[in-house]
């Protein structure tokens, strides 16, 4: 998405809980829809919004990405120093994007998807430090009771 593109309207429950402007920011790499992975997932699923329902899961949103889109990729240990394992950042951003896409479009998230999205945020925080956007997302998702 480019800076001048607006994001699809959020579900009311999402808008009520996720109030920080970062959730409408299509430009920040740390915002859920500012990186390529999150922006692409949101754009695709916004066009297919009617396919998402009360039983939709983060895993289903990721299924469209193929086998490389799974949250299982987050199980690679994050090194204390040195090279980051191939694909780890992209996997974390895909899971982050999928979790927040489901939340934005439906106002709900499955429990496993919530845990996977929190794990993705933990991976990103461990790699990039306590970036305010990542910390805010983690706090907001951790307090989500929708």
CSV table of N, CA and C in Angstrom, one decimal:
chain,number,residue,atom,x,y,z
A,1,UNK,N,0.8,-1.2,0.0
A,1,UNK,CA,0.0,0.0,0.0
A,1,UNK,C,0.9,1.2,0.0
A,2,UNK,N,0.4,2.3,-0.6
A,2,UNK,CA,1.1,3.5,-0.6
A,2,UNK,C,0.6,4.4,0.5
A,3,UNK,N,1.3,5.4,0.8
A,3,UNK,CA,0.9,6.3,1.9
A,3,UNK,C,-0.5,6.9,1.7
A,4,UNK,N,-0.9,7.1,0.4
A,4,UNK,CA,-2.1,7.8,0.2
A,4,UNK,C,-3.3,6.8,0.1
A,5,UNK,N,-3.1,5.5,0.2
A,5,UNK,CA,-4.2,4.6,0.2
A,5,UNK,C,-4.7,4.4,1.6
A,6,UNK,N,-6.1,4.4,1.6
A,6,UNK,CA,-6.7,4.2,2.9
A,6,UNK,C,-6.9,2.7,3.1
A,7,UNK,N,-6.9,2.3,4.4
A,7,UNK,CA,-7.1,0.9,4.7
A,7,UNK,C,-8.6,0.6,4.8
A,8,UNK,N,-9.0,-0.6,4.6
A,8,UNK,CA,-10.4,-0.9,4.7
A,8,UNK,C,-11.0,-0.6,6.1
A,9,UNK,N,-12.3,-0.3,6.1
A,9,UNK,CA,-12.9,0.1,7.4
A,9,UNK,C,-12.7,-1.1,8.4
A,10,UNK,N,-12.4,-0.7,9.6
A,10,UNK,CA,-12.3,-1.8,10.6
A,10,UNK,C,-13.6,-2.3,11.2
A,11,UNK,N,-13.6,-3.5,11.6
A,11,UNK,CA,-14.8,-4.0,12.4
A,11,UNK,C,-15.0,-3.2,13.6
A,12,UNK,N,-16.2,-2.9,14.1
A,12,UNK,CA,-16.4,-2.1,15.3
A,12,UNK,C,-15.6,-2.5,16.5
A,13,UNK,N,-15.5,-3.8,16.8
A,13,UNK,CA,-14.8,-4.3,18.0
A,13,UNK,C,-13.3,-4.0,17.8
A,14,UNK,N,-12.8,-4.1,16.6
A,14,UNK,CA,-11.4,-3.8,16.4
A,14,UNK,C,-11.2,-2.3,16.7
A,15,UNK,N,-12.0,-1.5,16.1
A,15,UNK,CA,-11.9,0.0,16.2
A,15,UNK,C,-12.0,0.4,17.6
A,16,UNK,N,-12.8,-0.2,18.4
A,16,UNK,CA,-13.0,0.2,19.8
A,16,UNK,C,-11.8,-0.2,20.7
A,17,UNK,N,-11.0,-1.2,20.4
A,17,UNK,CA,-9.9,-1.6,21.2
A,17,UNK,C,-8.6,-1.2,20.7
A,18,UNK,N,-8.4,-1.2,19.4
A,18,UNK,CA,-7.1,-0.9,18.8
A,18,UNK,C,-7.2,0.5,18.3
A,19,UNK,N,-7.0,1.5,19.2
A,19,UNK,CA,-7.2,2.9,18.9
A,19,UNK,C,-6.0,3.7,18.5
A,20,UNK,N,-4.8,3.1,18.7
A,20,UNK,CA,-3.6,3.8,18.3
A,20,UNK,C,-3.5,4.1,16.8
A,21,UNK,N,-3.1,5.3,16.4
A,21,UNK,CA,-3.0,5.6,14.9
A,21,UNK,C,-2.2,4.6,14.1
A,22,UNK,N,-1.3,3.8,14.8
A,22,UNK,CA,-0.5,2.9,14.0
A,22,UNK,C,-1.3,1.8,13.3
A,23,UNK,N,-2.5,1.6,13.8
A,23,UNK,CA,-3.4,0.6,13.1
A,23,UNK,C,-4.0,1.0,11.8
A,24,UNK,N,-3.8,2.4,11.5
A,24,UNK,CA,-4.3,2.9,10.3
A,24,UNK,C,-3.1,3.4,9.5
A,25,UNK,N,-1.9,3.1,9.9
A,25,UNK,CA,-0.7,3.6,9.2
A,25,UNK,C,-0.2,2.6,8.1
A,26,UNK,N,-0.3,2.9,6.9
A,26,UNK,CA,0.1,2.0,5.8
A,26,UNK,C,1.6,2.2,5.4
A,27,UNK,N,2.4,3.0,6.2
A,27,UNK,CA,3.7,3.3,5.9
A,27,UNK,C,4.8,2.8,6.8
A,28,UNK,N,4.5,2.7,8.1
A,28,UNK,CA,5.5,2.3,9.1
A,28,UNK,C,5.8,0.8,9.0
A,29,UNK,N,7.0,0.5,8.8
A,29,UNK,CA,7.4,-1.0,8.7
A,29,UNK,C,7.0,-1.8,9.9
A,30,UNK,N,6.9,-1.2,11.0
A,30,UNK,CA,6.5,-1.9,12.2
A,30,UNK,C,5.0,-2.0,12.5
A,31,UNK,N,4.2,-1.2,11.8
A,31,UNK,CA,2.8,-1.2,11.9
A,31,UNK,C,2.3,-2.5,11.2
A,32,UNK,N,1.2,-3.1,11.6
A,32,UNK,CA,0.7,-4.3,11.0
A,32,UNK,C,0.5,-4.3,9.5
A,33,UNK,N,0.2,-3.1,9.0
A,33,UNK,CA,-0.2,-3.1,7.6
A,33,UNK,C,0.8,-2.2,6.8
A,34,UNK,N,1.9,-1.8,7.4
A,34,UNK,CA,2.9,-0.9,6.8
A,34,UNK,C,4.0,-1.7,6.1
A,35,UNK,N,4.2,-2.9,6.4
A,35,UNK,CA,5.2,-3.7,5.7
A,35,UNK,C,4.5,-4.5,4.6
A,36,UNK,N,5.3,-5.0,3.7
A,36,UNK,CA,4.8,-5.6,2.5
A,36,UNK,C,3.9,-6.8,2.8
A,37,UNK,N,4.3,-7.6,3.8
A,37,UNK,CA,3.5,-8.8,4.1
A,37,UNK,C,2.2,-8.5,4.7
A,38,UNK,N,2.1,-7.6,5.6
A,38,UNK,CA,0.8,-7.2,6.2
A,38,UNK,C,-0.1,-6.4,5.2
A,39,UNK,N,0.5,-5.6,4.4
A,39,UNK,CA,-0.3,-4.8,3.4
A,39,UNK,C,-0.9,-5.7,2.4
A,40,UNK,N,-0.1,-6.7,1.9
A,40,UNK,CA,-0.6,-7.6,0.9
A,40,UNK,C,-1.7,-8.5,1.5
A,41,UNK,N,-1.5,-9.0,2.7
A,41,UNK,CA,-2.6,-9.8,3.3
A,41,UNK,C,-3.9,-9.0,3.5
A,42,UNK,N,-3.8,-7.8,4.0
A,42,UNK,CA,-4.9,-7.0,4.2
A,42,UNK,C,-5.6,-6.7,2.9
A,43,UNK,N,-4.9,-6.3,1.9
A,43,UNK,CA,-5.5,-6.0,0.6
A,43,UNK,C,-6.2,-7.2,0.0
A,44,UNK,N,-5.6,-8.3,0.1
A,44,UNK,CA,-6.2,-9.5,-0.5
A,44,UNK,C,-7.5,-9.9,0.3
A,45,UNK,N,-7.4,-9.9,1.6
A,45,UNK,CA,-8.6,-10.3,2.4
A,45,UNK,C,-9.6,-9.3,2.4
A,46,UNK,N,-9.3,-8.0,2.2
A,46,UNK,CA,-10.3,-7.0,2.2
A,46,UNK,C,-11.3,-7.2,1.0
A,47,UNK,N,-10.7,-7.7,-0.1
A,47,UNK,CA,-11.5,-8.0,-1.3
A,47,UNK,C,-12.3,-9.3,-1.1
A,48,UNK,N,-11.9,-10.1,-0.2
A,48,UNK,CA,-12.6,-11.4,0.1
A,48,UNK,C,-13.2,-11.4,1.5
A,49,UNK,N,-13.5,-10.2,2.0
A,49,UNK,CA,-14.0,-10.1,3.4
A,49,UNK,C,-15.2,-11.0,3.7
A,50,UNK,N,-16.0,-11.1,2.7
A,50,UNK,CA,-17.3,-12.0,3.0
A,50,UNK,C,-16.9,-13.4,3.2
A,51,UNK,N,-15.7,-13.9,2.9
A,51,UNK,CA,-15.3,-15.2,3.1
A,51,UNK,C,-14.9,-15.5,4.6
A,52,UNK,N,-14.7,-14.4,5.3
A,52,UNK,CA,-14.2,-14.5,6.7
A,52,UNK,C,-15.5,-14.5,7.6
A,53,UNK,N,-15.5,-15.4,8.5
A,53,UNK,CA,-16.6,-15.5,9.4
A,53,UNK,C,-16.2,-15.7,10.9
A,54,UNK,N,-17.2,-16.1,11.7
A,54,UNK,CA,-16.9,-16.2,13.1
A,54,UNK,C,-15.9,-17.4,13.4
A,55,UNK,N,-15.8,-18.3,12.5
A,55,UNK,CA,-14.9,-19.4,12.7
A,55,UNK,C,-13.6,-19.3,12.0
A,56,UNK,N,-13.3,-18.2,11.3
A,56,UNK,CA,-12.1,-18.0,10.6
A,56,UNK,C,-10.9,-17.9,11.5
A,57,UNK,N,-9.8,-18.4,11.1
A,57,UNK,CA,-8.6,-18.4,11.9
A,57,UNK,C,-7.4,-17.7,11.2
A,58,UNK,N,-6.4,-17.4,12.0
A,58,UNK,CA,-5.2,-16.8,11.5
A,58,UNK,C,-4.5,-17.9,10.5
A,59,UNK,N,-4.6,-19.1,10.9
A,59,UNK,CA,-4.0,-20.2,10.0
A,59,UNK,C,-4.7,-20.2,8.7
A,60,UNK,N,-6.0,-20.0,8.6
A,60,UNK,CA,-6.7,-19.9,7.3
A,60,UNK,C,-6.2,-18.7,6.5
A,61,UNK,N,-6.0,-17.6,7.1
A,61,UNK,CA,-5.6,-16.4,6.4
A,61,UNK,C,-4.1,-16.7,5.9
A,62,UNK,N,-3.3,-17.4,6.7
A,62,UNK,CA,-2.0,-17.7,6.2
A,62,UNK,C,-1.9,-18.8,5.2
A,63,UNK,N,-2.9,-19.6,5.1
A,63,UNK,CA,-3.0,-20.7,4.2
A,63,UNK,C,-2.8,-20.2,2.7
A,64,UNK,N,-3.3,-19.1,2.5
A,64,UNK,CA,-3.2,-18.5,1.1
A,64,UNK,C,-1.8,-18.2,0.7
A,65,UNK,N,-0.9,-18.1,1.7
A,65,UNK,CA,0.5,-17.8,1.5
A,65,UNK,C,1.3,-19.1,1.2
A,66,UNK,N,0.6,-20.3,1.3
A,66,UNK,CA,1.3,-21.5,1.0
A,66,UNK,C,2.1,-22.0,2.3
A,67,UNK,N,2.9,-23.0,2.1
A,67,UNK,CA,3.6,-23.6,3.3
A,67,UNK,C,4.6,-22.7,3.9
A,68,UNK,N,5.1,-21.7,3.2
A,68,UNK,CA,6.0,-20.7,3.8
A,68,UNK,C,5.3,-19.7,4.7
A,69,UNK,N,4.0,-19.7,4.7
A,69,UNK,CA,3.2,-18.7,5.4
A,69,UNK,C,2.8,-19.2,6.8
A,70,UNK,N,3.3,-20.3,7.2
A,70,UNK,CA,2.8,-20.9,8.5
A,70,UNK,C,3.5,-20.3,9.7
A,71,UNK,N,2.8,-20.3,10.8
A,71,UNK,CA,3.4,-19.8,12.1
A,71,UNK,C,4.5,-20.7,12.6
A,72,UNK,N,4.5,-21.9,12.1
A,72,UNK,CA,5.6,-22.9,12.5
A,72,UNK,C,7.0,-22.4,12.3
A,73,UNK,N,7.1,-21.5,11.3
A,73,UNK,CA,8.4,-20.9,11.0
A,73,UNK,C,9.0,-20.1,12.1
A,74,UNK,N,8.1,-19.7,13.1
A,74,UNK,CA,8.5,-18.8,14.2
A,74,UNK,C,9.2,-19.7,15.3
A,75,UNK,N,9.3,-21.0,15.1
A,75,UNK,CA,9.9,-21.8,16.1
A,75,UNK,C,11.4,-21.9,16.0
A,76,UNK,N,12.0,-21.2,15.1
A,76,UNK,CA,13.4,-21.1,14.9
A,76,UNK,C,14.0,-20.3,16.1
A,77,UNK,N,15.0,-20.7,16.8
A,77,UNK,CA,15.5,-19.9,17.9
A,77,UNK,C,16.1,-18.6,17.4
A,78,UNK,N,15.8,-17.5,18.1
A,78,UNK,CA,16.4,-16.2,17.7
A,78,UNK,C,17.8,-16.1,18.4
A,79,UNK,N,18.8,-16.0,17.5
A,79,UNK,CA,20.1,-15.9,18.1
A,79,UNK,C,20.4,-14.7,18.9
A,80,UNK,N,21.2,-14.8,20.0
A,80,UNK,CA,21.6,-13.6,20.8
A,80,UNK,C,22.4,-12.6,20.0
A,81,UNK,N,23.2,-13.1,19.1
A,81,UNK,CA,23.9,-12.3,18.2
A,81,UNK,C,24.2,-13.1,16.9
A,82,UNK,N,24.6,-12.4,15.9
A,82,UNK,CA,24.9,-13.1,14.7
A,82,UNK,C,23.8,-13.0,13.7
A,83,UNK,N,23.9,-13.9,12.7
A,83,UNK,CA,22.9,-13.8,11.6
A,83,UNK,C,21.6,-14.3,12.0
A,84,UNK,N,20.6,-13.6,11.5
A,84,UNK,CA,19.2,-14.0,11.7
A,84,UNK,C,18.8,-15.1,10.8
A,85,UNK,N,18.2,-16.2,11.2
A,85,UNK,CA,17.8,-17.3,10.3
A,85,UNK,C,17.0,-16.8,9.1
A,86,UNK,N,17.3,-17.4,8.0
A,86,UNK,CA,16.6,-17.0,6.8
A,86,UNK,C,15.1,-17.2,6.9
A,87,UNK,N,14.4,-16.2,6.5
A,87,UNK,CA,12.9,-16.2,6.5
A,87,UNK,C,12.3,-15.9,7.8
A,88,UNK,N,13.0,-15.7,8.9
A,88,UNK,CA,12.4,-15.5,10.2
A,88,UNK,C,11.7,-14.2,10.3
A,89,UNK,N,12.3,-13.1,9.8
A,89,UNK,CA,11.6,-11.8,9.8
A,89,UNK,C,10.4,-11.8,8.9
A,90,UNK,N,10.5,-12.4,7.7
A,90,UNK,CA,9.3,-12.4,6.8
A,90,UNK,C,8.2,-13.2,7.5
A,91,UNK,N,8.5,-14.4,8.1
A,91,UNK,CA,7.5,-15.2,8.7
A,91,UNK,C,6.8,-14.4,9.9
A,92,UNK,N,7.6,-13.8,10.7
A,92,UNK,CA,7.0,-13.0,11.8
A,92,UNK,C,6.1,-11.9,11.3
A,93,UNK,N,6.5,-11.2,10.2
A,93,UNK,CA,5.7,-10.2,9.7
A,93,UNK,C,4.4,-10.7,9.0
A,94,UNK,N,4.5,-11.9,8.4
A,94,UNK,CA,3.3,-12.5,7.8
A,94,UNK,C,2.3,-12.9,8.9
A,95,UNK,N,2.8,-13.5,10.0
A,95,UNK,CA,1.9,-13.8,11.1
A,95,UNK,C,1.3,-12.6,11.7
A,96,UNK,N,2.1,-11.6,12.0
A,96,UNK,CA,1.7,-10.3,12.5
A,96,UNK,C,0.6,-9.8,11.6
A,97,UNK,N,0.8,-9.7,10.3
A,97,UNK,CA,-0.1,-9.2,9.3
A,97,UNK,C,-1.4,-10.0,9.3
A,98,UNK,N,-1.3,-11.3,9.3
A,98,UNK,CA,-2.5,-12.2,9.3
A,98,UNK,C,-3.3,-12.0,10.5
A,99,UNK,N,-2.7,-11.9,11.7
A,99,UNK,CA,-3.5,-11.8,12.9
A,99,UNK,C,-4.2,-10.5,13.0
A,100,UNK,N,-3.6,-9.4,12.6
A,100,UNK,CA,-4.2,-8.1,12.6
A,100,UNK,C,-5.2,-7.9,11.4
A,101,UNK,N,-5.0,-8.6,10.3
A,101,UNK,CA,-5.9,-8.6,9.2
A,101,UNK,C,-7.2,-9.3,9.7
A,102,UNK,N,-7.1,-10.4,10.3
A,102,UNK,CA,-8.3,-11.1,10.8
A,102,UNK,C,-9.1,-10.2,11.8
A,103,UNK,N,-8.3,-9.6,12.7
A,103,UNK,CA,-8.9,-8.7,13.7
A,103,UNK,C,-9.6,-7.5,13.1
A,104,UNK,N,-8.9,-6.9,12.2
A,104,UNK,CA,-9.4,-5.6,11.5
A,104,UNK,C,-10.7,-5.9,10.7
A,105,UNK,N,-10.7,-7.0,10.0
A,105,UNK,CA,-11.8,-7.3,9.1
A,105,UNK,C,-13.0,-8.0,9.8
A,106,UNK,N,-12.7,-8.7,10.9
A,106,UNK,CA,-13.8,-9.4,11.6
A,106,UNK,C,-14.1,-9.0,13.0
A,107,UNK,N,-13.1,-8.3,13.6
A,107,UNK,CA,-13.3,-8.0,15.0
A,107,UNK,C,-13.1,-9.1,16.0
A,108,UNK,N,-12.4,-10.2,15.5
A,108,UNK,CA,-12.2,-11.3,16.3
A,108,UNK,C,-10.9,-12.0,15.9
A,109,UNK,N,-10.4,-12.9,16.8
A,109,UNK,CA,-9.2,-13.7,16.4
A,109,UNK,C,-9.3,-15.0,17.2
A,110,UNK,N,-8.9,-16.1,16.6
A,110,UNK,CA,-8.9,-17.4,17.3
A,110,UNK,C,-7.8,-17.4,18.3
A,111,UNK,N,-7.9,-18.3,19.4
A,111,UNK,CA,-7.0,-18.3,20.4
A,111,UNK,C,-5.6,-18.7,20.0
A,112,UNK,N,-5.5,-19.7,19.1
A,112,UNK,CA,-4.2,-20.1,18.6
A,112,UNK,C,-3.6,-19.0,17.8
A,113,UNK,N,-4.4,-18.4,16.9
A,113,UNK,CA,-3.9,-17.3,16.1
A,113,UNK,C,-3.4,-16.1,17.0
A,114,UNK,N,-4.1,-15.8,18.1
A,114,UNK,CA,-3.7,-14.8,19.0
A,114,UNK,C,-2.3,-15.1,19.6
A,115,UNK,N,-2.2,-16.4,20.0
A,115,UNK,CA,-0.9,-16.8,20.6
A,115,UNK,C,0.2,-16.7,19.5
A,116,UNK,N,-0.1,-17.1,18.3
A,116,UNK,CA,0.9,-17.1,17.2
A,116,UNK,C,1.3,-15.6,16.9
A,117,UNK,N,0.3,-14.7,16.9
A,117,UNK,CA,0.6,-13.3,16.6
A,117,UNK,C,1.4,-12.7,17.7
A,118,UNK,N,1.1,-13.0,19.0
A,118,UNK,CA,1.9,-12.6,20.1
A,118,UNK,C,3.4,-13.1,19.9
A,119,UNK,N,3.5,-14.3,19.5
A,119,UNK,CA,4.8,-14.9,19.4
A,119,UNK,C,5.6,-14.1,18.2
A,120,UNK,N,4.9,-13.8,17.1
A,120,UNK,CA,5.5,-13.1,16.0
A,120,UNK,C,6.0,-11.7,16.5
A,121,UNK,N,5.1,-11.1,17.3
A,121,UNK,CA,5.6,-9.8,17.9
A,121,UNK,C,6.8,-9.9,18.8
A,122,UNK,N,6.8,-11.0,19.6
A,122,UNK,CA,7.9,-11.2,20.4
A,122,UNK,C,9.2,-11.4,19.6
A,123,UNK,N,9.1,-12.2,18.5
A,123,UNK,CA,10.3,-12.4,17.6
A,123,UNK,C,10.7,-11.0,17.1
A,124,UNK,N,9.8,-10.2,16.6
A,124,UNK,CA,10.2,-8.9,16.0
A,124,UNK,C,10.8,-8.0,17.1
A,125,UNK,N,10.3,-8.0,18.3
A,125,UNK,CA,10.8,-7.2,19.4
A,125,UNK,C,12.2,-7.7,19.7
A,126,UNK,N,12.4,-9.0,19.7
A,126,UNK,CA,13.8,-9.6,20.0
A,126,UNK,C,14.8,-9.2,19.0
A,127,UNK,N,14.3,-9.1,17.7
A,127,UNK,CA,15.2,-8.7,16.6
A,127,UNK,C,15.5,-7.2,16.5
A,128,UNK,N,14.4,-6.4,16.7
A,128,UNK,CA,14.5,-5.0,16.5
A,128,UNK,C,14.5,-4.1,17.7
A,129,UNK,N,14.3,-4.8,18.9
A,129,UNK,CA,14.3,-4.0,20.1
A,129,UNK,C,12.9,-3.5,20.4
A,130,UNK,N,12.7,-2.8,21.4
A,130,UNK,CA,11.4,-2.3,21.9
A,130,UNK,C,10.9,-1.1,21.1
A,131,UNK,N,10.7,-1.3,19.8
A,131,UNK,CA,10.1,-0.3,19.0
A,131,UNK,C,8.7,0.0,19.5
A,132,UNK,N,8.4,1.3,19.6
A,132,UNK,CA,7.1,1.6,20.2
A,132,UNK,C,5.9,1.0,19.5
A,133,UNK,N,5.9,0.9,18.2
A,133,UNK,CA,4.8,0.3,17.4
A,133,UNK,C,4.6,-1.2,17.8
A,134,UNK,N,5.7,-1.9,17.9
A,134,UNK,CA,5.7,-3.3,18.2
A,134,UNK,C,5.2,-3.5,19.7
A,135,UNK,N,5.7,-2.8,20.6
A,135,UNK,CA,5.3,-2.9,22.0
A,135,UNK,C,3.8,-2.6,22.1
A,136,UNK,N,3.3,-1.5,21.5
A,136,UNK,CA,1.9,-1.2,21.6
A,136,UNK,C,1.1,-2.3,21.0
A,137,UNK,N,1.4,-2.9,19.9
A,137,UNK,CA,0.6,-4.0,19.3
A,137,UNK,C,0.6,-5.2,20.3
A,138,UNK,N,1.7,-5.5,20.9
A,138,UNK,CA,1.8,-6.6,21.8
A,138,UNK,C,0.9,-6.3,23.0
A,139,UNK,N,1.0,-5.1,23.6
A,139,UNK,CA,0.2,-4.8,24.8
A,139,UNK,C,-1.3,-4.8,24.4
A,140,UNK,N,-1.7,-4.2,23.3
A,140,UNK,CA,-3.1,-4.2,22.9
A,140,UNK,C,-3.6,-5.6,22.6
A,141,UNK,N,-2.8,-6.4,21.9
A,141,UNK,CA,-3.3,-7.8,21.6
A,141,UNK,C,-3.3,-8.6,22.9
A,142,UNK,N,-2.4,-8.5,23.8
A,142,UNK,CA,-2.4,-9.2,25.0
A,142,UNK,C,-3.6,-8.9,25.9
A,143,UNK,N,-4.1,-7.6,25.8
A,143,UNK,CA,-5.2,-7.2,26.6
A,143,UNK,C,-6.6,-7.5,25.9
A,144,UNK,N,-6.5,-8.0,24.7
A,144,UNK,CA,-7.7,-8.2,23.9
A,144,UNK,C,-8.6,-9.3,24.5
A,145,UNK,N,-9.8,-9.0,24.7
A,145,UNK,CA,-10.7,-10.0,25.3
A,145,UNK,C,-12.0,-10.2,24.4
A,146,UNK,N,-11.9,-9.8,23.2
A,146,UNK,CA,-13.0,-9.8,22.3
A,146,UNK,C,-13.5,-11.2,21.9
